[in-house]
Amino acid sequence: PLRLLERENIPFTTNPFGRRLKEEELAELIGGYEVLIAGTEPITEAVLALAPDLRLIARVGIGLDNVPLAAARERGNAVTYTPSAPSPAVAELAIGQMIALLRRTANADRGMRQGVWNRWIGRRLGTLTVGVIGVGRVGRLVIRHLQGWSPIRILANDLKVDDEFAQW
């Protein structure tokens, strides 16, 4: 995304702190910008009051709970979000955590850092029945990834029944 902005000669500033901004830090930075591509930093009414040129808040991710929607609307700020953008990364992280738990990699790492070698016996996804609770954007991707490990069964539970996906 940054290369696209550069290619189009669109000036931008990135977060200079390399971590989630605090309200006062965002308030200092937002000044004359027309667009804010936001993460989870607190975008408060006080912050919006310091951004008279702001026209768009584009929230990366699914939640809008850090954006005062009524205040943004009153100021004429459009608010968008990208609900599917983090889904592949979250699904991959979920699979990674499953493997880490099954193979006990955290235990092995902790032992090695303490100078102790333990031979941990792990388990394989392919020998298990795996349950997925919630079959929305992330849950569906987790199920698709799991199929590469050929578990014995994949159980899925969601409030909304989707017969077409269930056949997949």
PDB file of C-alpha atoms in Angstrom, residues 6-153:
ATOM      1  CA  GLU A   6       4.406   6.681  -3.533  1.00  0.00           C
ATOM      2  CA  ARG A   7       3.779   5.687  -7.154  1.00  0.00           C
ATOM      3  CA  GLU A   8       0.789   8.029  -7.286  1.00  0.00           C
ATOM      4  CA  ASN A   9       2.799  10.816  -5.610  1.00  0.00           C
ATOM      5  CA  ILE A  10       0.357  10.970  -2.720  1.00  0.00           C
ATOM      6  CA  PRO A  11       2.093  12.447   0.320  1.00  0.00           C
ATOM      7  CA  PHE A  12       1.686  10.471   3.547  1.00  0.00           C
ATOM      8  CA  THR A  13       3.135  10.125   7.006  1.00  0.00           C
ATOM      9  CA  THR A  14       3.502   6.847   8.837  1.00  0.00           C
ATOM     10  CA  ASN A  15       3.316   6.255  12.562  1.00  0.00           C
ATOM     11  CA  PRO A  16       6.704   7.461  13.868  1.00  0.00           C
ATOM     12  CA  PHE A  17       6.478   5.417  17.076  1.00  0.00           C
ATOM     13  CA  GLY A  18       6.133   1.890  15.659  1.00  0.00           C
ATOM     14  CA  ARG A  19       3.406   1.058  18.177  1.00  0.00           C
ATOM     15  CA  ARG A  20      -0.216   1.901  18.847  1.00  0.00           C
ATOM     16  CA  LEU A  21      -0.564   5.665  19.125  1.00  0.00           C
ATOM     17  CA  LYS A  22      -1.840   7.253  22.307  1.00  0.00           C
ATOM     18  CA  GLU A  23      -4.643   9.790  22.057  1.00  0.00           C
ATOM     19  CA  GLU A  24      -2.319  12.751  22.663  1.00  0.00           C
ATOM     20  CA  GLU A  25       0.175  11.514  20.056  1.00  0.00           C
ATOM     21  CA  LEU A  26      -2.522  11.175  17.413  1.00  0.00           C
ATOM     22  CA  ALA A  27      -3.833  14.618  18.384  1.00  0.00           C
ATOM     23  CA  GLU A  28      -0.372  16.094  17.703  1.00  0.00           C
ATOM     24  CA  LEU A  29      -0.007  14.329  14.343  1.00  0.00           C
ATOM     25  CA  ILE A  30      -3.457  14.607  12.755  1.00  0.00           C
ATOM     26  CA  GLY A  31      -3.359  18.384  12.118  1.00  0.00           C
ATOM     27  CA  GLY A  32      -3.781  19.138   8.426  1.00  0.00           C
ATOM     28  CA  TYR A  33      -4.478  15.692   7.064  1.00  0.00           C
ATOM     29  CA  GLU A  34      -7.536  14.913   4.937  1.00  0.00           C
ATOM     30  CA  VAL A  35      -7.383  11.131   5.352  1.00  0.00           C
ATOM     31  CA  LEU A  36      -6.536   8.994   8.361  1.00  0.00           C
ATOM     32  CA  ILE A  37      -5.777   5.339   7.752  1.00  0.00           C
ATOM     33  CA  ALA A  38      -6.347   4.107  11.264  1.00  0.00           C
ATOM     34  CA  GLY A  39      -5.559   1.055  13.300  1.00  0.00           C
ATOM     35  CA  THR A  40      -6.748   0.732  16.879  1.00  0.00           C
ATOM     36  CA  GLU A  41      -5.545   4.097  18.172  1.00  0.00           C
ATOM     37  CA  PRO A  42      -8.164   6.096  20.100  1.00  0.00           C
ATOM     38  CA  ILE A  43      -9.802   8.535  17.714  1.00  0.00           C
ATOM     39  CA  THR A  44     -11.738  10.667  20.157  1.00  0.00           C
ATOM     40  CA  GLU A  45     -13.921  13.725  19.676  1.00  0.00           C
ATOM     41  CA  ALA A  46     -11.012  15.783  21.029  1.00  0.00           C
ATOM     42  CA  VAL A  47      -8.738  14.360  18.324  1.00  0.00           C
ATOM     43  CA  LEU A  48     -11.316  15.071  15.612  1.00  0.00           C
ATOM     44  CA  ALA A  49     -11.610  18.662  16.834  1.00  0.00           C
ATOM     45  CA  LEU A  50      -7.908  19.107  16.018  1.00  0.00           C
ATOM     46  CA  ALA A  51      -8.371  17.851  12.436  1.00  0.00           C
ATOM     47  CA  PRO A  52     -10.412  20.482  10.585  1.00  0.00           C
ATOM     48  CA  ASP A  53      -9.278  19.215   7.158  1.00  0.00           C
ATOM     49  CA  LEU A  54     -10.114  15.576   7.847  1.00  0.00           C
ATOM     50  CA  ARG A  55     -12.573  14.070   5.335  1.00  0.00           C
ATOM     51  CA  LEU A  56     -12.084  10.311   5.671  1.00  0.00           C
ATOM     52  CA  ILE A  57     -11.252   7.853   8.426  1.00  0.00           C
ATOM     53  CA  ALA A  58     -10.362   4.501   6.856  1.00  0.00           C
ATOM     54  CA  ARG A  59     -10.179   1.927   9.638  1.00  0.00           C
ATOM     55  CA  VAL A  60      -7.991  -1.097   8.863  1.00  0.00           C
ATOM     56  CA  GLY A  61      -9.743  -4.101  10.352  1.00  0.00           C
ATOM     57  CA  ILE A  62     -13.223  -4.925  11.474  1.00  0.00           C
ATOM     58  CA  GLY A  63     -14.103  -2.866  14.559  1.00  0.00           C
ATOM     59  CA  LEU A  64     -15.258   0.723  14.648  1.00  0.00           C
ATOM     60  CA  ASP A  65     -15.464   0.998  18.414  1.00  0.00           C
ATOM     61  CA  ASN A  66     -12.451   3.352  18.520  1.00  0.00           C
ATOM     62  CA  VAL A  67     -14.162   5.869  16.207  1.00  0.00           C
ATOM     63  CA  PRO A  68     -16.800   8.289  17.528  1.00  0.00           C
ATOM     64  CA  LEU A  69     -19.175   7.754  14.610  1.00  0.00           C
ATOM     65  CA  ALA A  70     -21.701  10.459  15.528  1.00  0.00           C
ATOM     66  CA  ALA A  71     -18.958  13.067  15.969  1.00  0.00           C
ATOM     67  CA  ALA A  72     -17.356  12.054  12.674  1.00  0.00           C
ATOM     68  CA  ARG A  73     -20.718  12.299  10.912  1.00  0.00           C
ATOM     69  CA  GLU A  74     -21.359  15.769  12.395  1.00  0.00           C
ATOM     70  CA  ARG A  75     -18.002  16.954  11.027  1.00  0.00           C
ATOM     71  CA  GLY A  76     -18.701  15.479   7.583  1.00  0.00           C
ATOM     72  CA  ASN A  77     -16.064  12.760   7.928  1.00  0.00           C
ATOM     73  CA  ALA A  78     -16.714   9.581   5.994  1.00  0.00           C
ATOM     74  CA  VAL A  79     -15.791   6.407   7.897  1.00  0.00           C
ATOM     75  CA  THR A  80     -14.895   3.140   6.196  1.00  0.00           C
ATOM     76  CA  TYR A  81     -13.407  -0.121   7.386  1.00  0.00           C
ATOM     77  CA  THR A  82     -11.901  -3.266   5.889  1.00  0.00           C
ATOM     78  CA  PRO A  83     -13.502  -6.209   7.668  1.00  0.00           C
ATOM     79  CA  SER A  84     -11.804  -8.898   5.580  1.00  0.00           C
ATOM     80  CA  ALA A  85      -8.299  -7.425   5.471  1.00  0.00           C
ATOM     81  CA  PRO A  86      -6.897  -9.058   8.626  1.00  0.00           C
ATOM     82  CA  SER A  87      -8.775 -12.349   8.193  1.00  0.00           C
ATOM     83  CA  PRO A  88      -6.032 -14.322   6.373  1.00  0.00           C
ATOM     84  CA  ALA A  89      -3.414 -13.299   8.937  1.00  0.00           C
ATOM     85  CA  VAL A  90      -5.702 -14.151  11.864  1.00  0.00           C
ATOM     86  CA  ALA A  91      -6.561 -17.547  10.346  1.00  0.00           C
ATOM     87  CA  GLU A  92      -2.875 -18.326   9.817  1.00  0.00           C
ATOM     88  CA  LEU A  93      -2.119 -17.272  13.393  1.00  0.00           C
ATOM     89  CA  ALA A  94      -4.864 -19.593  14.659  1.00  0.00           C
ATOM     90  CA  ILE A  95      -3.362 -22.513  12.719  1.00  0.00           C
ATOM     91  CA  GLY A  96       0.100 -21.596  13.995  1.00  0.00           C
ATOM     92  CA  GLN A  97      -1.159 -21.590  17.571  1.00  0.00           C
ATOM     93  CA  MET A  98      -2.780 -24.987  17.074  1.00  0.00           C
ATOM     94  CA  ILE A  99       0.507 -26.425  15.847  1.00  0.00           C
ATOM     95  CA  ALA A 100       2.453 -24.711  18.650  1.00  0.00           C
ATOM     96  CA  LEU A 101       0.126 -26.249  21.239  1.00  0.00           C
ATOM     97  CA  LEU A 102       0.220 -29.680  19.658  1.00  0.00           C
ATOM     98  CA  ARG A 103       4.028 -29.681  19.325  1.00  0.00           C
ATOM     99  CA  ARG A 104       4.606 -27.868  22.640  1.00  0.00           C
ATOM    100  CA  THR A 105       7.034 -25.445  21.037  1.00  0.00           C
ATOM    101  CA  ALA A 106       6.611 -22.826  23.792  1.00  0.00           C
ATOM    102  CA  ASN A 107       7.593 -25.427  26.415  1.00  0.00           C
ATOM    103  CA  ALA A 108      10.598 -26.500  24.368  1.00  0.00           C
ATOM    104  CA  ASP A 109      11.673 -22.888  23.800  1.00  0.00           C
ATOM    105  CA  ARG A 110      11.348 -22.047  27.489  1.00  0.00           C
ATOM    106  CA  GLY A 111      13.424 -25.083  28.437  1.00  0.00           C
ATOM    107  CA  MET A 112      16.119 -24.348  25.880  1.00  0.00           C
ATOM    108  CA  ARG A 113      16.433 -20.774  27.142  1.00  0.00           C
ATOM    109  CA  GLN A 114      16.963 -22.201  30.629  1.00  0.00           C
ATOM    110  CA  GLY A 115      19.589 -24.607  29.307  1.00  0.00           C
ATOM    111  CA  VAL A 116      17.365 -27.672  29.626  1.00  0.00           C
ATOM    112  CA  TRP A 117      16.562 -30.037  26.781  1.00  0.00           C
ATOM    113  CA  ASN A 118      13.330 -31.969  27.134  1.00  0.00           C
ATOM    114  CA  ARG A 119      12.118 -34.286  24.440  1.00  0.00           C
ATOM    115  CA  TRP A 120       8.479 -33.309  24.117  1.00  0.00           C
ATOM    116  CA  ILE A 121       6.126 -35.702  22.400  1.00  0.00           C
ATOM    117  CA  GLY A 122       3.763 -33.771  20.172  1.00  0.00           C
ATOM    118  CA  ARG A 123       0.608 -34.566  18.287  1.00  0.00           C
ATOM    119  CA  ARG A 124      -0.355 -34.091  14.648  1.00  0.00           C
ATOM    120  CA  LEU A 125      -3.368 -32.254  13.275  1.00  0.00           C
ATOM    121  CA  GLY A 126      -3.891 -35.150  10.884  1.00  0.00           C
ATOM    122  CA  THR A 127      -4.702 -37.477  13.772  1.00  0.00           C
ATOM    123  CA  LEU A 128      -7.334 -35.300  15.422  1.00  0.00           C
ATOM    124  CA  THR A 129     -10.891 -34.129  15.221  1.00  0.00           C
ATOM    125  CA  VAL A 130     -10.743 -30.331  15.194  1.00  0.00           C
ATOM    126  CA  GLY A 131     -13.610 -28.045  16.179  1.00  0.00           C
ATOM    127  CA  VAL A 132     -14.064 -24.513  14.897  1.00  0.00           C
ATOM    128  CA  ILE A 133     -16.483 -22.303  16.779  1.00  0.00           C
ATOM    129  CA  GLY A 134     -17.599 -19.433  14.598  1.00  0.00           C
ATOM    130  CA  VAL A 135     -17.558 -19.909  10.843  1.00  0.00           C
ATOM    131  CA  GLY A 136     -17.374 -16.329   9.672  1.00  0.00           C
ATOM    132  CA  ARG A 137     -14.546 -14.764   7.689  1.00  0.00           C
ATOM    133  CA  VAL A 138     -11.773 -16.180   9.871  1.00  0.00           C
ATOM    134  CA  GLY A 139     -13.404 -19.507  10.738  1.00  0.00           C
ATOM    135  CA  ARG A 140     -13.934 -20.366   7.080  1.00  0.00           C
ATOM    136  CA  LEU A 141     -10.293 -19.662   6.287  1.00  0.00           C
ATOM    137  CA  VAL A 142      -9.175 -21.755   9.275  1.00  0.00           C
ATOM    138  CA  ILE A 143     -11.265 -24.661   7.989  1.00  0.00           C
ATOM    139  CA  ARG A 144      -9.804 -24.326   4.502  1.00  0.00           C
ATOM    140  CA  HIS A 145      -6.261 -24.281   5.918  1.00  0.00           C
ATOM    141  CA  LEU A 146      -6.992 -27.249   8.179  1.00  0.00           C
ATOM    142  CA  GLN A 147      -7.947 -29.365   5.189  1.00  0.00           C
ATOM    143  CA  GLY A 148      -4.283 -29.350   4.132  1.00  0.00           C
ATOM    144  CA  TRP A 149      -3.462 -31.322   7.284  1.00  0.00           C
ATOM    145  CA  SER A 150      -6.273 -33.840   6.666  1.00  0.00           C
ATOM    146  CA  PRO A 151      -7.632 -34.076  10.199  1.00  0.00           C
ATOM    147  CA  ILE A 152      -9.908 -37.009  10.949  1.00  0.00           C
ATOM    148  CA  ARG A 153     -12.883 -34.643  11.125  1.00  0.00           C
TER     149      ARG A 153
END
